[in-house]
PDB file of C-alpha atoms in Angstrom:
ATOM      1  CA  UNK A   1       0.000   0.000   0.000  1.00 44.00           C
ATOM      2  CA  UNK A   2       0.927   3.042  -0.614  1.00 50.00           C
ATOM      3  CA  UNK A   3       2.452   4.987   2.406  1.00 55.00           C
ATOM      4  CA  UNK A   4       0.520   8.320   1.689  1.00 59.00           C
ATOM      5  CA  UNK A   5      -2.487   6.257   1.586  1.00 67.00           C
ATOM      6  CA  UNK A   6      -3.913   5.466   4.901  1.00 77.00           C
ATOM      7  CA  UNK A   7      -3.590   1.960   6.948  1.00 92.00           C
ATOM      8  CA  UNK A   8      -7.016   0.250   6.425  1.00 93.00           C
ATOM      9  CA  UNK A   9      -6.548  -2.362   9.148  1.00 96.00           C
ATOM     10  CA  UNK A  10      -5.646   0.301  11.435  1.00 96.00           C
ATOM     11  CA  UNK A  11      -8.488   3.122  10.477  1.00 95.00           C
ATOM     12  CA  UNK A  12     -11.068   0.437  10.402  1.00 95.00           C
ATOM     13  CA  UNK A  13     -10.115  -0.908  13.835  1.00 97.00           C
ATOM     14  CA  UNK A  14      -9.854   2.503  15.538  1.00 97.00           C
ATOM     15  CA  UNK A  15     -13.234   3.595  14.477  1.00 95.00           C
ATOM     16  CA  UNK A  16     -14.893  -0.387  16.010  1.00 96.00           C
ATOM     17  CA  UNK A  17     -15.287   1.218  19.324  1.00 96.00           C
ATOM     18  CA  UNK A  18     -18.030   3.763  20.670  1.00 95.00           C
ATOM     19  CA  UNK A  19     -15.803   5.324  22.503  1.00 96.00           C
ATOM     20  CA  UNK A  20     -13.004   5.885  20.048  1.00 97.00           C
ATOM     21  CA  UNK A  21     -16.350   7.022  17.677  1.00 95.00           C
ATOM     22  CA  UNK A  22     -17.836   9.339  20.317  1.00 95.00           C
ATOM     23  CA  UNK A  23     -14.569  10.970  20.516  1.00 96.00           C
ATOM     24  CA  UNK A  24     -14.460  11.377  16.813  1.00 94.00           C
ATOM     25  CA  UNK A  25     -18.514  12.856  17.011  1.00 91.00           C
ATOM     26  CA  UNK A  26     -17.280  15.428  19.722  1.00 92.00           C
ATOM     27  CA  UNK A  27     -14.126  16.196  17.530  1.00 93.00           C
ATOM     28  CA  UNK A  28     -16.629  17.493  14.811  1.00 89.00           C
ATOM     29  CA  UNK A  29     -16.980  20.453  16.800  1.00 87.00           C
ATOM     30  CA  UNK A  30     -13.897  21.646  16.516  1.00 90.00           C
ATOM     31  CA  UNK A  31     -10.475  21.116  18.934  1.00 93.00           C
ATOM     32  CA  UNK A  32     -10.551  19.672  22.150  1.00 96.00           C
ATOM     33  CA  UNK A  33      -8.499  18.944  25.148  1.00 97.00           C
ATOM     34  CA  UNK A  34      -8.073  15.649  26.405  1.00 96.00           C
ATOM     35  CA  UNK A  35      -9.417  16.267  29.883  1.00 94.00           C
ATOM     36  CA  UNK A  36     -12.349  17.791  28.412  1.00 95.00           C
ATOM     37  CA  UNK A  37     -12.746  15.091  25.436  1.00 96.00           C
ATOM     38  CA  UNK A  38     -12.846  12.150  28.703  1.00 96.00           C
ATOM     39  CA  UNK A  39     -15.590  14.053  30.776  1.00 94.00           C
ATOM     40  CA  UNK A  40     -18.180  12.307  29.396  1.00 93.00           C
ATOM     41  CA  UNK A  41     -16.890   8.870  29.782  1.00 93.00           C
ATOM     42  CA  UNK A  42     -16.516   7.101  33.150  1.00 91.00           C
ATOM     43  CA  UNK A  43     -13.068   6.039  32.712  1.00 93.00           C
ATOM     44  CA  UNK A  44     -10.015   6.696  34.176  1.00 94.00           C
ATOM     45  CA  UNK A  45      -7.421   8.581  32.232  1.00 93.00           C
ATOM     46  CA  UNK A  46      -4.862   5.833  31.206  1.00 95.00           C
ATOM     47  CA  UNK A  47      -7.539   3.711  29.240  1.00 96.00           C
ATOM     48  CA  UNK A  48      -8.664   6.879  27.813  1.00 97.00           C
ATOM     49  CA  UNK A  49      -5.265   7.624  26.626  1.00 97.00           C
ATOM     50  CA  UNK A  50      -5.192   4.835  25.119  1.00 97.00           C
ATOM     51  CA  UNK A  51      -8.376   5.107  22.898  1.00 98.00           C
ATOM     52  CA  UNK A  52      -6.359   8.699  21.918  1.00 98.00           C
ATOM     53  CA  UNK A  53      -3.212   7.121  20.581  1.00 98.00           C
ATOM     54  CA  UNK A  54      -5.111   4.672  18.924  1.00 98.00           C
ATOM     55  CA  UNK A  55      -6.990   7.865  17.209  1.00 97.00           C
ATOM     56  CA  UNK A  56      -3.447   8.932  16.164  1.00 97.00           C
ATOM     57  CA  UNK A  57      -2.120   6.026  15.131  1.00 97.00           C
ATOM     58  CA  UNK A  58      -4.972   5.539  12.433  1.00 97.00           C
ATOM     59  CA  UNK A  59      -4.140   9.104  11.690  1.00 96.00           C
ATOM     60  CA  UNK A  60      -7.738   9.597  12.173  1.00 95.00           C
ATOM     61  CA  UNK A  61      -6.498  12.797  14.038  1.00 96.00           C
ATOM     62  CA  UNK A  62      -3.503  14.732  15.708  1.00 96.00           C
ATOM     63  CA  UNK A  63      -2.374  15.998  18.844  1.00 97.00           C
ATOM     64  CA  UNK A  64      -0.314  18.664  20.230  1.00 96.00           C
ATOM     65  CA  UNK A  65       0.794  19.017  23.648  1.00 95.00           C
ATOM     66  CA  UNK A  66       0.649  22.716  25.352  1.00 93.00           C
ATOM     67  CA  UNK A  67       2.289  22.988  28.739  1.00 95.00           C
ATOM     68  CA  UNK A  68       0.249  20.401  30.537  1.00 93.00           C
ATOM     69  CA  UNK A  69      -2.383  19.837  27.796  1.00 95.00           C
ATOM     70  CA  UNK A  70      -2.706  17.805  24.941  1.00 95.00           C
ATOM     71  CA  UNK A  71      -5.433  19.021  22.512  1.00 97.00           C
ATOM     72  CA  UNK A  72      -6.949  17.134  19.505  1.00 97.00           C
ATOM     73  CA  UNK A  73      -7.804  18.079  16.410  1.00 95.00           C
ATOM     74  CA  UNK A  74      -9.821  15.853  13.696  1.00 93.00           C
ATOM     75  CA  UNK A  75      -7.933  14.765  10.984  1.00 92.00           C
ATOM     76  CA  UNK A  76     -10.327  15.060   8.418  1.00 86.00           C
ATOM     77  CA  UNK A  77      -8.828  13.865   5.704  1.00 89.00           C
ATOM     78  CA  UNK A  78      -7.853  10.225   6.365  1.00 91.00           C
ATOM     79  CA  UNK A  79     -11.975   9.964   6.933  1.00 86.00           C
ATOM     80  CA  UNK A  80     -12.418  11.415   3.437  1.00 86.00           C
ATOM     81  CA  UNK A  81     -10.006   8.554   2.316  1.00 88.00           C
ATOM     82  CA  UNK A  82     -12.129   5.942   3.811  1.00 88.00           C
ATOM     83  CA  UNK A  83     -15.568   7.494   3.184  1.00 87.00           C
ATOM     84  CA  UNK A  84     -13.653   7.160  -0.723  1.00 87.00           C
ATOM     85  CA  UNK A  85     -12.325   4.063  -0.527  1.00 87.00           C
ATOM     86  CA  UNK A  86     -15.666   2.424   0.386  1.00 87.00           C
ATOM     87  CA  UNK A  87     -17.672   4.580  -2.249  1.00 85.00           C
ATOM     88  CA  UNK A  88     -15.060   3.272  -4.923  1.00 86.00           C
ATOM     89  CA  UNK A  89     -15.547  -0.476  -3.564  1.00 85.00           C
ATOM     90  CA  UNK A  90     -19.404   0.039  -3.940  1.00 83.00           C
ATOM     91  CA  UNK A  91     -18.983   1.638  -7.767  1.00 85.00           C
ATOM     92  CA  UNK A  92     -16.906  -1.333  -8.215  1.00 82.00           C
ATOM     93  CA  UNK A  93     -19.480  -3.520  -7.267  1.00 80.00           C
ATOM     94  CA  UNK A  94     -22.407  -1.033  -8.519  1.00 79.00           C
ATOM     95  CA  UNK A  95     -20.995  -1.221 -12.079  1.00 77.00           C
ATOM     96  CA  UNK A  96     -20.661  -5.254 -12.193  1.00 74.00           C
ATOM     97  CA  UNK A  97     -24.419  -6.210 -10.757  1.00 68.00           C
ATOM     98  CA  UNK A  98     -25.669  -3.300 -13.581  1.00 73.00           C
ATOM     99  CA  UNK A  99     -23.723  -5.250 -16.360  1.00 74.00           C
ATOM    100  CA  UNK A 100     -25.335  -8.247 -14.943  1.00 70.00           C
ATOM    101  CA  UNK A 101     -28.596  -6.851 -15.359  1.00 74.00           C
ATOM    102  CA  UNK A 102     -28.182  -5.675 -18.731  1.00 79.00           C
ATOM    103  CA  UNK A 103     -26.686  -8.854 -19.547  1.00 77.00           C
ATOM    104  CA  UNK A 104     -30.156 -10.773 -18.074  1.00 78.00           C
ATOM    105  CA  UNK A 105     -31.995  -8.225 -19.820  1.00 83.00           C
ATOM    106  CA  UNK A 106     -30.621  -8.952 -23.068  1.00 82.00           C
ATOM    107  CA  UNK A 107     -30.818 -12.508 -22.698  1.00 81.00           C
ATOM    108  CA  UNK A 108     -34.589 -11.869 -21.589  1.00 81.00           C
ATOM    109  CA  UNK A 109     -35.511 -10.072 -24.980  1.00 82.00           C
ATOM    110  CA  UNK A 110     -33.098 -12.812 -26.837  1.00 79.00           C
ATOM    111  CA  UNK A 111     -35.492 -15.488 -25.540  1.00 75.00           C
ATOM    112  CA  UNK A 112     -38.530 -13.890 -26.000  1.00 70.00           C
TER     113      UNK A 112
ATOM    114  CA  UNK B   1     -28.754   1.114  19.030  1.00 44.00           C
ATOM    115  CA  UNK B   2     -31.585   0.043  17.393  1.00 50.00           C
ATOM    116  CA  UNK B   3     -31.606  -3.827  16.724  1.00 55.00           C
ATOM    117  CA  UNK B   4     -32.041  -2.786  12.696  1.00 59.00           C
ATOM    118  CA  UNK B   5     -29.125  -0.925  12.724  1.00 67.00           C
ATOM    119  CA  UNK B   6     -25.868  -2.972  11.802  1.00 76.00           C
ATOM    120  CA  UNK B   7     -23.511  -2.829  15.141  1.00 91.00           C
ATOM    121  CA  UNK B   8     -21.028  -0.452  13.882  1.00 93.00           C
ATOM    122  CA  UNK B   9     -18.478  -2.251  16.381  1.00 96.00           C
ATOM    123  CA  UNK B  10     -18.823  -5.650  14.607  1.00 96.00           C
ATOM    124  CA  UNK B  11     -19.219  -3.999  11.195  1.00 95.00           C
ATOM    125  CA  UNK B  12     -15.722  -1.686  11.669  1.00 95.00           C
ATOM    126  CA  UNK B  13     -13.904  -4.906  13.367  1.00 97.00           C
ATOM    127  CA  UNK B  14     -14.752  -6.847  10.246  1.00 97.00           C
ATOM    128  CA  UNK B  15     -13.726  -4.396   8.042  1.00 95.00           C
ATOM    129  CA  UNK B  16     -10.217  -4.252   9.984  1.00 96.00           C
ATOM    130  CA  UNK B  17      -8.286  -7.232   8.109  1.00 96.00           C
ATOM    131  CA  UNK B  18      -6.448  -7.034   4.332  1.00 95.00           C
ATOM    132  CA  UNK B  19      -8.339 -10.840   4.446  1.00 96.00           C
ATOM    133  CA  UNK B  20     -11.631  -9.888   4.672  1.00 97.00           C
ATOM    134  CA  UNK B  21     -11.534  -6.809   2.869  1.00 95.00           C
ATOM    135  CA  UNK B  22     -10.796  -9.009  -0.026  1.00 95.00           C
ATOM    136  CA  UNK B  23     -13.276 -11.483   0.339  1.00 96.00           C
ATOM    137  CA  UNK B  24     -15.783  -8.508   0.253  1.00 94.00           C
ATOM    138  CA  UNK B  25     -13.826  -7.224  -2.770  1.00 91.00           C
ATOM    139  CA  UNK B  26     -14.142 -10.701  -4.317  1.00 92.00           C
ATOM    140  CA  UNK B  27     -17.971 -11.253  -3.431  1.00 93.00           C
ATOM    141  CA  UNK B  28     -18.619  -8.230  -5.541  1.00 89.00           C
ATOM    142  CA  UNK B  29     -18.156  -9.649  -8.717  1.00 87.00           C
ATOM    143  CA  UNK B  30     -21.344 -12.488  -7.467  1.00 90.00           C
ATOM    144  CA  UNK B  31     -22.058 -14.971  -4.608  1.00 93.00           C
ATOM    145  CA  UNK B  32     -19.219 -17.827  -4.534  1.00 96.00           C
ATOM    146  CA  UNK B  33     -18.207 -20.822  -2.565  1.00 97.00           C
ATOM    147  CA  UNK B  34     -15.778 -20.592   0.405  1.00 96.00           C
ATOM    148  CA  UNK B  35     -13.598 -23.069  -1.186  1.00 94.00           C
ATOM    149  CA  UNK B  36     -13.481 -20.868  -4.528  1.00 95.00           C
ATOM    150  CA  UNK B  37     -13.059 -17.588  -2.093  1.00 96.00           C
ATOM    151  CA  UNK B  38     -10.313 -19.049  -0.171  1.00 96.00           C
ATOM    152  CA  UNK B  39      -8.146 -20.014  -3.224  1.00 94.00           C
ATOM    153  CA  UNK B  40      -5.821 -16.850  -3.552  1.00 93.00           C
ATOM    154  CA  UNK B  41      -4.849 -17.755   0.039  1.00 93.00           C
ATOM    155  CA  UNK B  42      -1.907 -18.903   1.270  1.00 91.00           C
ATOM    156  CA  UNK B  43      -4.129 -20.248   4.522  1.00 93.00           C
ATOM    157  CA  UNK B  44      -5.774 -23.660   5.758  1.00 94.00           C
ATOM    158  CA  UNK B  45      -9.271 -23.692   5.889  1.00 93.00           C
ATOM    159  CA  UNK B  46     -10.119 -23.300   9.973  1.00 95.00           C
ATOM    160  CA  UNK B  47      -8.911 -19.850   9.686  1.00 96.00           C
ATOM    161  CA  UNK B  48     -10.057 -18.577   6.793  1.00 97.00           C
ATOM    162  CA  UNK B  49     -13.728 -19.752   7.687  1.00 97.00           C
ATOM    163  CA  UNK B  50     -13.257 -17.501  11.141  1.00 97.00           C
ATOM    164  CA  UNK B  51     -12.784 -14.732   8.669  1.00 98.00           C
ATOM    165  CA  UNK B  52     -16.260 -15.963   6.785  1.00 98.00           C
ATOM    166  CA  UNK B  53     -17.998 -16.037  10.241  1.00 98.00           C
ATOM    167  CA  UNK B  54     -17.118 -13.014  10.812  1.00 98.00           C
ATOM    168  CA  UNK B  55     -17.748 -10.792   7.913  1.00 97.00           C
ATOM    169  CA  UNK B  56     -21.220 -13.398   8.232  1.00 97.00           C
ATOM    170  CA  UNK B  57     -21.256 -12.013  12.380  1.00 97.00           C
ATOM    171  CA  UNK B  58     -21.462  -8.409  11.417  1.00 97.00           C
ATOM    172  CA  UNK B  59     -24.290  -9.093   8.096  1.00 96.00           C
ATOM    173  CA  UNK B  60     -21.387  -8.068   5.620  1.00 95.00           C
ATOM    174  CA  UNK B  61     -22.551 -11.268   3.942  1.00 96.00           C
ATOM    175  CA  UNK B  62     -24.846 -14.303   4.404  1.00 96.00           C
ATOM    176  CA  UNK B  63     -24.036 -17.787   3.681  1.00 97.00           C
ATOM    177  CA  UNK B  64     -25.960 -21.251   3.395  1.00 96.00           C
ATOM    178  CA  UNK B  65     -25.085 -24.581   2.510  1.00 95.00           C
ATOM    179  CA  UNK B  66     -26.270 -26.684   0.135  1.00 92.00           C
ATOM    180  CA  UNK B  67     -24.786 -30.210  -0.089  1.00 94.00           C
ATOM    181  CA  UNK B  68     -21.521 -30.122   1.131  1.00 93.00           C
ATOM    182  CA  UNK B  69     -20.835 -26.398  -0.390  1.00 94.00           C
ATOM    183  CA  UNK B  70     -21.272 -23.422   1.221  1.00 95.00           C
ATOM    184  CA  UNK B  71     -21.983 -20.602  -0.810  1.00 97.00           C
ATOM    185  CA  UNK B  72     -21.350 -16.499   0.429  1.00 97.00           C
ATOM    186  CA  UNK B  73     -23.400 -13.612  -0.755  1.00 95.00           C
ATOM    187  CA  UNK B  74     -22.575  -9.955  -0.096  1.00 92.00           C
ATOM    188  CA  UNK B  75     -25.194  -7.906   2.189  1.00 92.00           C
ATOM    189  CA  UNK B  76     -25.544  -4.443   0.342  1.00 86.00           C
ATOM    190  CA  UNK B  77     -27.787  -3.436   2.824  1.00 89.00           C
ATOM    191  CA  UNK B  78     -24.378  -3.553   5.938  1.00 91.00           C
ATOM    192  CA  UNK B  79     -22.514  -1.887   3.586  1.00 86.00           C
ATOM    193  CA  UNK B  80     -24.942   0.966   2.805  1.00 86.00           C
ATOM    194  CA  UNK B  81     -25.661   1.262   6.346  1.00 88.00           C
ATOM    195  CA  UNK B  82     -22.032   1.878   6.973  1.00 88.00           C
ATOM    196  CA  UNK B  83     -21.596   4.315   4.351  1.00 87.00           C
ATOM    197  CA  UNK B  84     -24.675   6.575   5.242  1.00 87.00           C
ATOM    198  CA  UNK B  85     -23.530   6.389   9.082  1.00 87.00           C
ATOM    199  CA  UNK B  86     -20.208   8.125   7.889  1.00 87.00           C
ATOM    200  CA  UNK B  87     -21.730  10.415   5.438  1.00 85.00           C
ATOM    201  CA  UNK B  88     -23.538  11.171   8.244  1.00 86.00           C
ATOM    202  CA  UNK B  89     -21.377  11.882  10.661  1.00 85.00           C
ATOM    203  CA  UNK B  90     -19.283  14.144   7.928  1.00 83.00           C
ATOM    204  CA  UNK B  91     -22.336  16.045   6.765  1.00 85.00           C
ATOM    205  CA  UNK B  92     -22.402  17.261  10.687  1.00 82.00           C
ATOM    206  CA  UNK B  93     -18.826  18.330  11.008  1.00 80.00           C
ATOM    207  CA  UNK B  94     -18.951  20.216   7.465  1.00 79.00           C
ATOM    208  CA  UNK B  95     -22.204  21.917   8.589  1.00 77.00           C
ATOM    209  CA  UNK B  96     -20.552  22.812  11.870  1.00 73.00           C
ATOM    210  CA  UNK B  97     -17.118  24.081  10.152  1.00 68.00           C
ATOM    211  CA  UNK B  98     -19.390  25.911   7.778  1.00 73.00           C
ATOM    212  CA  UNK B  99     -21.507  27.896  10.660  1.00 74.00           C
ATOM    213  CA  UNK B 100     -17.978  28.521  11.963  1.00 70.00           C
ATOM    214  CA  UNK B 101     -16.728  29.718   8.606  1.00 74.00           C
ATOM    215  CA  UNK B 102     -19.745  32.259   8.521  1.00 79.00           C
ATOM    216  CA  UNK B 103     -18.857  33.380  12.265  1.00 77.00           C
ATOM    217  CA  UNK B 104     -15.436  34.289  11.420  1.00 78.00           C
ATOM    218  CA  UNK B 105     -16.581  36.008   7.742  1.00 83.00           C
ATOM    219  CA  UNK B 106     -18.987  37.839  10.335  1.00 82.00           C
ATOM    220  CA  UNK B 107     -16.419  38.781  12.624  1.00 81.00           C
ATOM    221  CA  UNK B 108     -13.784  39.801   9.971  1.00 81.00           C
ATOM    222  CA  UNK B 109     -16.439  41.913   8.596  1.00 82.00           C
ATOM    223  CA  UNK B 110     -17.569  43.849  11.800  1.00 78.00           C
ATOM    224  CA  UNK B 111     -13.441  44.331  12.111  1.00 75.00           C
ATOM    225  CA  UNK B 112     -13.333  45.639   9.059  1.00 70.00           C
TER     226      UNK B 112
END
Protein backbone atom coordinates (compact mmCIF):
# COMPACT_ATOMS: atom_id res chain seq x y z
CA UNK A 1 0.00 0.00 0.00
CA UNK A 2 0.93 3.04 -0.61
CA UNK A 3 2.45 4.99 2.41
CA UNK A 4 0.52 8.32 1.69
CA UNK A 5 -2.49 6.26 1.59
CA UNK A 6 -3.91 5.47 4.90
CA UNK A 7 -3.59 1.96 6.95
CA UNK A 8 -7.02 0.25 6.43
CA UNK A 9 -6.55 -2.36 9.15
CA UNK A 10 -5.65 0.30 11.43
CA UNK A 11 -8.49 3.12 10.48
CA UNK A 12 -11.07 0.44 10.40
CA UNK A 13 -10.12 -0.91 13.83
CA UNK A 14 -9.85 2.50 15.54
CA UNK A 15 -13.23 3.60 14.48
CA UNK A 16 -14.89 -0.39 16.01
CA UNK A 17 -15.29 1.22 19.32
CA UNK A 18 -18.03 3.76 20.67
CA UNK A 19 -15.80 5.32 22.50
CA UNK A 20 -13.00 5.88 20.05
CA UNK A 21 -16.35 7.02 17.68
CA UNK A 22 -17.84 9.34 20.32
CA UNK A 23 -14.57 10.97 20.52
CA UNK A 24 -14.46 11.38 16.81
CA UNK A 25 -18.51 12.86 17.01
CA UNK A 26 -17.28 15.43 19.72
CA UNK A 27 -14.13 16.20 17.53
CA UNK A 28 -16.63 17.49 14.81
CA UNK A 29 -16.98 20.45 16.80
CA UNK A 30 -13.90 21.65 16.52
CA UNK A 31 -10.48 21.12 18.93
CA UNK A 32 -10.55 19.67 22.15
CA UNK A 33 -8.50 18.94 25.15
CA UNK A 34 -8.07 15.65 26.41
CA UNK A 35 -9.42 16.27 29.88
CA UNK A 36 -12.35 17.79 28.41
CA UNK A 37 -12.75 15.09 25.44
CA UNK A 38 -12.85 12.15 28.70
CA UNK A 39 -15.59 14.05 30.78
CA UNK A 40 -18.18 12.31 29.40
CA UNK A 41 -16.89 8.87 29.78
CA UNK A 42 -16.52 7.10 33.15
CA UNK A 43 -13.07 6.04 32.71
CA UNK A 44 -10.01 6.70 34.18
CA UNK A 45 -7.42 8.58 32.23
CA UNK A 46 -4.86 5.83 31.21
CA UNK A 47 -7.54 3.71 29.24
CA UNK A 48 -8.66 6.88 27.81
CA UNK A 49 -5.26 7.62 26.63
CA UNK A 50 -5.19 4.84 25.12
CA UNK A 51 -8.38 5.11 22.90
CA UNK A 52 -6.36 8.70 21.92
CA UNK A 53 -3.21 7.12 20.58
CA UNK A 54 -5.11 4.67 18.92
CA UNK A 55 -6.99 7.87 17.21
CA UNK A 56 -3.45 8.93 16.16
CA UNK A 57 -2.12 6.03 15.13
CA UNK A 58 -4.97 5.54 12.43
CA UNK A 59 -4.14 9.10 11.69
CA UNK A 60 -7.74 9.60 12.17
CA UNK A 61 -6.50 12.80 14.04
CA UNK A 62 -3.50 14.73 15.71
CA UNK A 63 -2.37 16.00 18.84
CA UNK A 64 -0.31 18.66 20.23
CA UNK A 65 0.79 19.02 23.65
CA UNK A 66 0.65 22.72 25.35
CA UNK A 67 2.29 22.99 28.74
CA UNK A 68 0.25 20.40 30.54
CA UNK A 69 -2.38 19.84 27.80
CA UNK A 70 -2.71 17.81 24.94
CA UNK A 71 -5.43 19.02 22.51
CA UNK A 72 -6.95 17.13 19.50
CA UNK A 73 -7.80 18.08 16.41
CA UNK A 74 -9.82 15.85 13.70
CA UNK A 75 -7.93 14.77 10.98
CA UNK A 76 -10.33 15.06 8.42
CA UNK A 77 -8.83 13.86 5.70
CA UNK A 78 -7.85 10.22 6.36
CA UNK A 79 -11.98 9.96 6.93
CA UNK A 80 -12.42 11.42 3.44
CA UNK A 81 -10.01 8.55 2.32
CA UNK A 82 -12.13 5.94 3.81
CA UNK A 83 -15.57 7.49 3.18
CA UNK A 84 -13.65 7.16 -0.72
CA UNK A 85 -12.33 4.06 -0.53
CA UNK A 86 -15.67 2.42 0.39
CA UNK A 87 -17.67 4.58 -2.25
CA UNK A 88 -15.06 3.27 -4.92
CA UNK A 89 -15.55 -0.48 -3.56
CA UNK A 90 -19.40 0.04 -3.94
CA UNK A 91 -18.98 1.64 -7.77
CA UNK A 92 -16.91 -1.33 -8.22
CA UNK A 93 -19.48 -3.52 -7.27
CA UNK A 94 -22.41 -1.03 -8.52
CA UNK A 95 -20.99 -1.22 -12.08
CA UNK A 96 -20.66 -5.25 -12.19
CA UNK A 97 -24.42 -6.21 -10.76
CA UNK A 98 -25.67 -3.30 -13.58
CA UNK A 99 -23.72 -5.25 -16.36
CA UNK A 100 -25.33 -8.25 -14.94
CA UNK A 101 -28.60 -6.85 -15.36
CA UNK A 102 -28.18 -5.67 -18.73
CA UNK A 103 -26.69 -8.85 -19.55
CA UNK A 104 -30.16 -10.77 -18.07
CA UNK A 105 -31.99 -8.23 -19.82
CA UNK A 106 -30.62 -8.95 -23.07
CA UNK A 107 -30.82 -12.51 -22.70
CA UNK A 108 -34.59 -11.87 -21.59
CA UNK A 109 -35.51 -10.07 -24.98
CA UNK A 110 -33.10 -12.81 -26.84
CA UNK A 111 -35.49 -15.49 -25.54
CA UNK A 112 -38.53 -13.89 -26.00
CA UNK B 1 -28.75 1.11 19.03
CA UNK B 2 -31.58 0.04 17.39
CA UNK B 3 -31.61 -3.83 16.72
CA UNK B 4 -32.04 -2.79 12.70
CA UNK B 5 -29.12 -0.93 12.72
CA UNK B 6 -25.87 -2.97 11.80
CA UNK B 7 -23.51 -2.83 15.14
CA UNK B 8 -21.03 -0.45 13.88
CA UNK B 9 -18.48 -2.25 16.38
CA UNK B 10 -18.82 -5.65 14.61
CA UNK B 11 -19.22 -4.00 11.19
CA UNK B 12 -15.72 -1.69 11.67
CA UNK B 13 -13.90 -4.91 13.37
CA UNK B 14 -14.75 -6.85 10.25
CA UNK B 15 -13.73 -4.40 8.04
CA UNK B 16 -10.22 -4.25 9.98
CA UNK B 17 -8.29 -7.23 8.11
CA UNK B 18 -6.45 -7.03 4.33
CA UNK B 19 -8.34 -10.84 4.45
CA UNK B 20 -11.63 -9.89 4.67
CA UNK B 21 -11.53 -6.81 2.87
CA UNK B 22 -10.80 -9.01 -0.03
CA UNK B 23 -13.28 -11.48 0.34
CA UNK B 24 -15.78 -8.51 0.25
CA UNK B 25 -13.83 -7.22 -2.77
CA UNK B 26 -14.14 -10.70 -4.32
CA UNK B 27 -17.97 -11.25 -3.43
CA UNK B 28 -18.62 -8.23 -5.54
CA UNK B 29 -18.16 -9.65 -8.72
CA UNK B 30 -21.34 -12.49 -7.47
CA UNK B 31 -22.06 -14.97 -4.61
CA UNK B 32 -19.22 -17.83 -4.53
CA UNK B 33 -18.21 -20.82 -2.57
CA UNK B 34 -15.78 -20.59 0.41
CA UNK B 35 -13.60 -23.07 -1.19
CA UNK B 36 -13.48 -20.87 -4.53
CA UNK B 37 -13.06 -17.59 -2.09
CA UNK B 38 -10.31 -19.05 -0.17
CA UNK B 39 -8.15 -20.01 -3.22
CA UNK B 40 -5.82 -16.85 -3.55
CA UNK B 41 -4.85 -17.76 0.04
CA UNK B 42 -1.91 -18.90 1.27
CA UNK B 43 -4.13 -20.25 4.52
CA UNK B 44 -5.77 -23.66 5.76
CA UNK B 45 -9.27 -23.69 5.89
CA UNK B 46 -10.12 -23.30 9.97
CA UNK B 47 -8.91 -19.85 9.69
CA UNK B 48 -10.06 -18.58 6.79
CA UNK B 49 -13.73 -19.75 7.69
CA UNK B 50 -13.26 -17.50 11.14
CA UNK B 51 -12.78 -14.73 8.67
CA UNK B 52 -16.26 -15.96 6.78
CA UNK B 53 -18.00 -16.04 10.24
CA UNK B 54 -17.12 -13.01 10.81
CA UNK B 55 -17.75 -10.79 7.91
CA UNK B 56 -21.22 -13.40 8.23
CA UNK B 57 -21.26 -12.01 12.38
CA UNK B 58 -21.46 -8.41 11.42
CA UNK B 59 -24.29 -9.09 8.10
CA UNK B 60 -21.39 -8.07 5.62
CA UNK B 61 -22.55 -11.27 3.94
CA UNK B 62 -24.85 -14.30 4.40
CA UNK B 63 -24.04 -17.79 3.68
CA UNK B 64 -25.96 -21.25 3.39
CA UNK B 65 -25.09 -24.58 2.51
CA UNK B 66 -26.27 -26.68 0.13
CA UNK B 67 -24.79 -30.21 -0.09
CA UNK B 68 -21.52 -30.12 1.13
CA UNK B 69 -20.84 -26.40 -0.39
CA UNK B 70 -21.27 -23.42 1.22
CA UNK B 71 -21.98 -20.60 -0.81
CA UNK B 72 -21.35 -16.50 0.43
CA UNK B 73 -23.40 -13.61 -0.76
CA UNK B 74 -22.57 -9.96 -0.10
CA UNK B 75 -25.19 -7.91 2.19
CA UNK B 76 -25.54 -4.44 0.34
CA UNK B 77 -27.79 -3.44 2.82
CA UNK B 78 -24.38 -3.55 5.94
CA UNK B 79 -22.51 -1.89 3.59
CA UNK B 80 -24.94 0.97 2.80
CA UNK B 81 -25.66 1.26 6.35
CA UNK B 82 -22.03 1.88 6.97
CA UNK B 83 -21.60 4.31 4.35
CA UNK B 84 -24.67 6.58 5.24
CA UNK B 85 -23.53 6.39 9.08
CA UNK B 86 -20.21 8.13 7.89
CA UNK B 87 -21.73 10.41 5.44
CA UNK B 88 -23.54 11.17 8.24
CA UNK B 89 -21.38 11.88 10.66
CA UNK B 90 -19.28 14.14 7.93
CA UNK B 91 -22.34 16.05 6.76
CA UNK B 92 -22.40 17.26 10.69
CA UNK B 93 -18.83 18.33 11.01
CA UNK B 94 -18.95 20.22 7.46
CA UNK B 95 -22.20 21.92 8.59
CA UNK B 96 -20.55 22.81 11.87
CA UNK B 97 -17.12 24.08 10.15
CA UNK B 98 -19.39 25.91 7.78
CA UNK B 99 -21.51 27.90 10.66
CA UNK B 100 -17.98 28.52 11.96
CA UNK B 101 -16.73 29.72 8.61
CA UNK B 102 -19.74 32.26 8.52
CA UNK B 103 -18.86 33.38 12.26
CA UNK B 104 -15.44 34.29 11.42
CA UNK B 105 -16.58 36.01 7.74
CA UNK B 106 -18.99 37.84 10.33
CA UNK B 107 -16.42 38.78 12.62
CA UNK B 108 -13.78 39.80 9.97
CA UNK B 109 -16.44 41.91 8.60
CA UNK B 110 -17.57 43.85 11.80
CA UNK B 111 -13.44 44.33 12.11
CA UNK B 112 -13.33 45.64 9.06
Amino acid sequence: MDSNQPDLDLVFFAMADGTRRAVLQKLGEGPASVSDLSEPFDMALPPFMKHIKMLEKAKLITTRKVGRVRTCELNPDTYADLENWLHEQRRQWDSRYQKLDALLTQMKGASE
